GROMACS .gro file of C-alpha atoms in nm:
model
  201
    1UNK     CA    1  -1.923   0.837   4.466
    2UNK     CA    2  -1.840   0.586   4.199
    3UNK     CA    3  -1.586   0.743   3.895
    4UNK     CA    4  -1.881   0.689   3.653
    5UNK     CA    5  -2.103   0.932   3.830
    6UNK     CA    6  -1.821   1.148   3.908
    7UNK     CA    7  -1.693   1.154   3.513
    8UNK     CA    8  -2.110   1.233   3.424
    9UNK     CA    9  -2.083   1.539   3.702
   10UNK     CA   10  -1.762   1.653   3.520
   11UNK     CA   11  -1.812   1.646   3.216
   12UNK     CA   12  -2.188   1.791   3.232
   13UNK     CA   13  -1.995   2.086   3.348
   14UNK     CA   14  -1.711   2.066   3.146
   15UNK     CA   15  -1.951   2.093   2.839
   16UNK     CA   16  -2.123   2.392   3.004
   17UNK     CA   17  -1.821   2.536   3.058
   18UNK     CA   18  -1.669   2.459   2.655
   19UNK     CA   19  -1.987   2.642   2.528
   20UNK     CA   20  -1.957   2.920   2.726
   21UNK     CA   21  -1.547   2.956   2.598
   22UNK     CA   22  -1.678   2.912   2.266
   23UNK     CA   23  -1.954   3.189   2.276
   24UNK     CA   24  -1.682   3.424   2.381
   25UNK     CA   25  -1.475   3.325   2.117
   26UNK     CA   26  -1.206   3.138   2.255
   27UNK     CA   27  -1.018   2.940   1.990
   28UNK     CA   28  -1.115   2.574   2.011
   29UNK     CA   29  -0.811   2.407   2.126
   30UNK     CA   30  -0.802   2.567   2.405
   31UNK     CA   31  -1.212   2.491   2.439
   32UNK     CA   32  -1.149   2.109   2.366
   33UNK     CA   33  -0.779   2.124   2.624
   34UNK     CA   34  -0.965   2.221   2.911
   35UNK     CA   35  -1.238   1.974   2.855
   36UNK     CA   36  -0.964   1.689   2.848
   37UNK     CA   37  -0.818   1.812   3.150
   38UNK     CA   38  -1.141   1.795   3.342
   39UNK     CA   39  -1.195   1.448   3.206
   40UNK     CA   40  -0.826   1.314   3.278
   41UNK     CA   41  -0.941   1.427   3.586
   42UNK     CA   42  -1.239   1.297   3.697
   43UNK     CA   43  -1.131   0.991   3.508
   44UNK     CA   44  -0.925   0.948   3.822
   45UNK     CA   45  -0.591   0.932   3.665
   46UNK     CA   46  -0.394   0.677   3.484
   47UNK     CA   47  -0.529   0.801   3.115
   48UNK     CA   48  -0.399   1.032   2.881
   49UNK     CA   49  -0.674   1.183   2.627
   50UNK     CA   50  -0.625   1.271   2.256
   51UNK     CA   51  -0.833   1.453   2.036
   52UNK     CA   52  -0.766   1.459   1.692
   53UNK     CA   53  -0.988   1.708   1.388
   54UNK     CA   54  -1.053   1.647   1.056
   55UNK     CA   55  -0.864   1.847   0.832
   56UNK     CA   56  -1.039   1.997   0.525
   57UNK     CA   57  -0.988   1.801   0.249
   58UNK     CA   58  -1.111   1.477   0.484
   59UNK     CA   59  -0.796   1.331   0.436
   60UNK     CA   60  -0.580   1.386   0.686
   61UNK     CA   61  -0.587   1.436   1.096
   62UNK     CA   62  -0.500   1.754   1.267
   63UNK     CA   63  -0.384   1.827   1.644
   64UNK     CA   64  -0.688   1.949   1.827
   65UNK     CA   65  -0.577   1.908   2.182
   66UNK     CA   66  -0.375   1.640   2.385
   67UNK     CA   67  -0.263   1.844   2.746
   68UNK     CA   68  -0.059   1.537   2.868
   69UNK     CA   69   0.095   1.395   2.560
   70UNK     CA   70   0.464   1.474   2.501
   71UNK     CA   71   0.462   1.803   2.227
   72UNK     CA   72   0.685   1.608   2.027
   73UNK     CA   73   0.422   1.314   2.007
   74UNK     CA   74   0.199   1.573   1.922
   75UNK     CA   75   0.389   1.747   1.653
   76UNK     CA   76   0.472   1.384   1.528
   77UNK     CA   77   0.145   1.257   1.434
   78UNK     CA   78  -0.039   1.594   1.332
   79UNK     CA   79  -0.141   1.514   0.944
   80UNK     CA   80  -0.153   1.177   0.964
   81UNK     CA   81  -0.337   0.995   0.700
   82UNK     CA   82  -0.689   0.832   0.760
   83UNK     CA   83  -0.666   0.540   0.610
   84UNK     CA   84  -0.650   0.166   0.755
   85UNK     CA   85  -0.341   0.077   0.976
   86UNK     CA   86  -0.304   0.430   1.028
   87UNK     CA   87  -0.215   0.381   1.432
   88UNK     CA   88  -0.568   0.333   1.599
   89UNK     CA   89  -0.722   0.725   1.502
   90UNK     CA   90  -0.647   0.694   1.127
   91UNK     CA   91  -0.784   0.311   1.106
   92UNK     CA   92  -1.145   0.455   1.365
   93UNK     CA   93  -1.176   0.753   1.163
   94UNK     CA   94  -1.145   0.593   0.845
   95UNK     CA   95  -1.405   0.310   0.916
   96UNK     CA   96  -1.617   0.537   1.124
   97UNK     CA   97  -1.610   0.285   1.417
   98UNK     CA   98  -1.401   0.308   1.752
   99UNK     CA   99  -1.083   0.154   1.744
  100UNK     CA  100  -0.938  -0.087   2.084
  101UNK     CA  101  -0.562  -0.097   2.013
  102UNK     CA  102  -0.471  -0.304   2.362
  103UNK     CA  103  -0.081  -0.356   2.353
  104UNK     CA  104   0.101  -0.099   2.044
  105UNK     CA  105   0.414  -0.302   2.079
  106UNK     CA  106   0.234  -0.582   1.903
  107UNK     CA  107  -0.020  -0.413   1.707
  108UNK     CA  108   0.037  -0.452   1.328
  109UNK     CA  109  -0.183  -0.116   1.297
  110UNK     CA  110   0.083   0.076   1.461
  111UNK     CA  111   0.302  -0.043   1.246
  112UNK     CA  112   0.442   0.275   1.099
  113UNK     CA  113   0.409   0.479   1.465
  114UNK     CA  114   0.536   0.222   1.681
  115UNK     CA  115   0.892   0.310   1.805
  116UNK     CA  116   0.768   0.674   1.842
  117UNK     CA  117   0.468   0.562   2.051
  118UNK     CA  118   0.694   0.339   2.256
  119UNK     CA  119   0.971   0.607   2.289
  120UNK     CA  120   0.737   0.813   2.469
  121UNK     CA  121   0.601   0.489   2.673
  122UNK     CA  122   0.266   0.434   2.497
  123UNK     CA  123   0.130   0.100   2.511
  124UNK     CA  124  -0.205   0.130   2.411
  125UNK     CA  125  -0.445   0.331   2.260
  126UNK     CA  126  -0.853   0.338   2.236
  127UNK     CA  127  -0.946   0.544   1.967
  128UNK     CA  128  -1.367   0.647   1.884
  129UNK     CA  129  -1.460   0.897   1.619
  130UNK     CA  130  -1.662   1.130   1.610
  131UNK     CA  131  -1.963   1.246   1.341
  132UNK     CA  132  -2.134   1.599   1.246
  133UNK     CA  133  -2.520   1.592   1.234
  134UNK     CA  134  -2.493   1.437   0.891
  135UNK     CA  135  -2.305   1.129   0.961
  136UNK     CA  136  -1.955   1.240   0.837
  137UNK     CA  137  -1.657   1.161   1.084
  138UNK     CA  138  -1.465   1.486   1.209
  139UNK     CA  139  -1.268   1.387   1.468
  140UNK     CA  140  -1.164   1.134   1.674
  141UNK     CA  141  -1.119   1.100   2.049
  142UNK     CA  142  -0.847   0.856   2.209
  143UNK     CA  143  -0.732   0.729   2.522
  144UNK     CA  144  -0.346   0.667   2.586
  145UNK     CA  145  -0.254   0.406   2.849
  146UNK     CA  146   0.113   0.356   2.973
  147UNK     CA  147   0.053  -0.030   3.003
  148UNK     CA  148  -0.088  -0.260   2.744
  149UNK     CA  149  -0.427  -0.352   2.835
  150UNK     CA  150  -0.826  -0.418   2.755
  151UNK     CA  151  -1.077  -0.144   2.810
  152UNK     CA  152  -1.333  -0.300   3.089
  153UNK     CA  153  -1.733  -0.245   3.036
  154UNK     CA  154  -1.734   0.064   3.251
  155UNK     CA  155  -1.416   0.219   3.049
  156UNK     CA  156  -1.610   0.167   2.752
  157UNK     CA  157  -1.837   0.384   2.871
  158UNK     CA  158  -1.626   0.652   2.999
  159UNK     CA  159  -1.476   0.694   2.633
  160UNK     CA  160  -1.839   0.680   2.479
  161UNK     CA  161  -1.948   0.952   2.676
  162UNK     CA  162  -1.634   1.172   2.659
  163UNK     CA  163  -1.644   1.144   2.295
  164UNK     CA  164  -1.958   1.282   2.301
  165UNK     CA  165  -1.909   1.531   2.516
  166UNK     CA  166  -1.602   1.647   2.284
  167UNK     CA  167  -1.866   1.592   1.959
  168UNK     CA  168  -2.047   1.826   2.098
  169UNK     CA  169  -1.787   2.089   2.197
  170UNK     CA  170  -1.669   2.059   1.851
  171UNK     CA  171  -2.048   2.133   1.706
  172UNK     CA  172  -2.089   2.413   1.937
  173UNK     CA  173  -1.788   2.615   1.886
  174UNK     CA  174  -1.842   2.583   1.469
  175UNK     CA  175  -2.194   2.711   1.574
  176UNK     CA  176  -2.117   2.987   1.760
  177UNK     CA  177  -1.779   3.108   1.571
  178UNK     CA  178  -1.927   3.135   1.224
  179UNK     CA  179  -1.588   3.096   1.015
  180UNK     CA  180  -1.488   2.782   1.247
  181UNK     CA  181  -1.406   2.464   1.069
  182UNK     CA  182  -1.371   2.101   1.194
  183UNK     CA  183  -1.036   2.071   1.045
  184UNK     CA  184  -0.903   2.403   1.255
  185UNK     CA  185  -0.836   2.352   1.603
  186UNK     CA  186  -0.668   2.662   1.692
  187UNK     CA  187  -0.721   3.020   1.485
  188UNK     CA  188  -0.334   2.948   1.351
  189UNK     CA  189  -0.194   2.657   1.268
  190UNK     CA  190  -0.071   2.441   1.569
  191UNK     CA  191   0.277   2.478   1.752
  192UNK     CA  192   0.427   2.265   2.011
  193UNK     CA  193   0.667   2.294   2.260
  194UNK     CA  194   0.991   2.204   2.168
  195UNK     CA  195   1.060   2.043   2.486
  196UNK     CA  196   1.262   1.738   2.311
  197UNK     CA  197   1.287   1.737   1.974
  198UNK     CA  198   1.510   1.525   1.916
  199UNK     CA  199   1.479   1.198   1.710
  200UNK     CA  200   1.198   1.277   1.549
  201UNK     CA  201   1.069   1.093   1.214
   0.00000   0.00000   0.00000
C-alpha cells in the first residue's frame, strides 16, 4: 500500500473520528491534536504538523495544536502577526495562498523567527491556509521538516488533503459546539509545557 492511499485511509477516519469528539463536546485542540497525530502517522514519519487558528480580531494566529513541536516553540509563536514575512503561516494566511518555505536558515521570511526555529532544529516549513464557507482564511496548516528541502508532487498532495481534512474538523466542531470560535482552540486559553523555557524571545 502506497503512503498516499494509506494517508486517504487515515485521515477518512481521522475526520470521522474529529466529528464524533466534537459532537461530544470535546474542546477542539484536542479534536484537531489527535487528527495530527494520525496524520504524522500515516504520513510515515519524518514530518512534524502545525496547525495554527485565527484569532478574533483576524489579526493575529493562535496555537491550535502541534503534538510534536517543542512547547516552547509553541508558546513562542502563539499571536503572531499575519502579515507578509511573518515566518511561512503569517505570510500563507495573510495572502490566502500556501506558503513553501524550503531551507528557514536562508529564508528572508523567517527573518524575525529564525534562530528560534533553528534552535529547535527546524529547517523548513510548508505552510497552506485554510478558508470558512465564505472565503475568509481561519487557519493555517503547516508541515515542519528537520532538513531543508522541496515538497515533491505527491507531498503536495499530502498537505492539500490534510489541510482539508483539518478545514473541515475546524467547521464541524464550530457547528456542533454552538459558542465555538475559529480563533479558540481550546475552551481556555492555551498552556504549554514548560519543558525548556529557557531563552525564549
Amino acid at each position: 500500500m502506497t503512503v498516499a492511499v494509506e494517508l486517504e485511509r487515515a485521515l477518512a477516519a481521522g475526520e470521522a473520528d474529529a466529528r464524533a469528539r466534537s459532537q461530544a463536546g470535546e474542546p477542539l485542540g484536542k479534536v484537531l491534536e489527535e487528527l495530527l497525530l494520525t496524520a504524522e502517522i500515516a504520513a510515515g514519519g519524518g514530518m512534524v504538523a502545525s496547525i495554527l487558528l485565527v484569532d478574533d480580531s483576524g489579526e493575529r494566529l493562535r496555537h491550535g495544536a502541534a503534538p510534536n513541536l517543542p512547547a516552547v516553540y509553541c508558546a513562542a509563536i502563539d499571536g503572531i502577526r499575519i502579515g507578509p514575512g511573518v515566518g511561512s503561516c503569517g505570510t500563507a494566511a495573510f495572502l490566502g495562498h500556501p506558503v513553501y518555505v524550503t531551507d528557514i536558515e536562508r529564508d528572508e521570511l523567517w527573518a524575525d523567527f529564525r534562530d528560534l526555529a533553528l534552535r529547535y532544529g527546524l529547517r523548513a516549513c510548508w505552510s497552506s491556509p485554510f478558508a470558512d464557507d465564505s472565503g475568509a482564511v481561519i487557519g493555517t496548516f503547516a508541515i515542519y521538516h528537520h532538513t531543508p528541502r522541496s515538497p515533491t508532487p505527491v507531498e503536495l498532495d499530502a498537505v492539500a488533503a490534510i489541510a482539508n481534512a483539518v478545514r473541515g474538523a475546524v467547521l464541524d466542531h464550530r457547528r456542533f459546539n454552538a459558542g465555538a470560535r475559529p480563533g479558540r482552540a481550546l475552551d481556555e486559553p492555551p498552556s504549554f509545557a514548560s519543558d525548556d523555557d529557557e531563552g525564549l524571545p
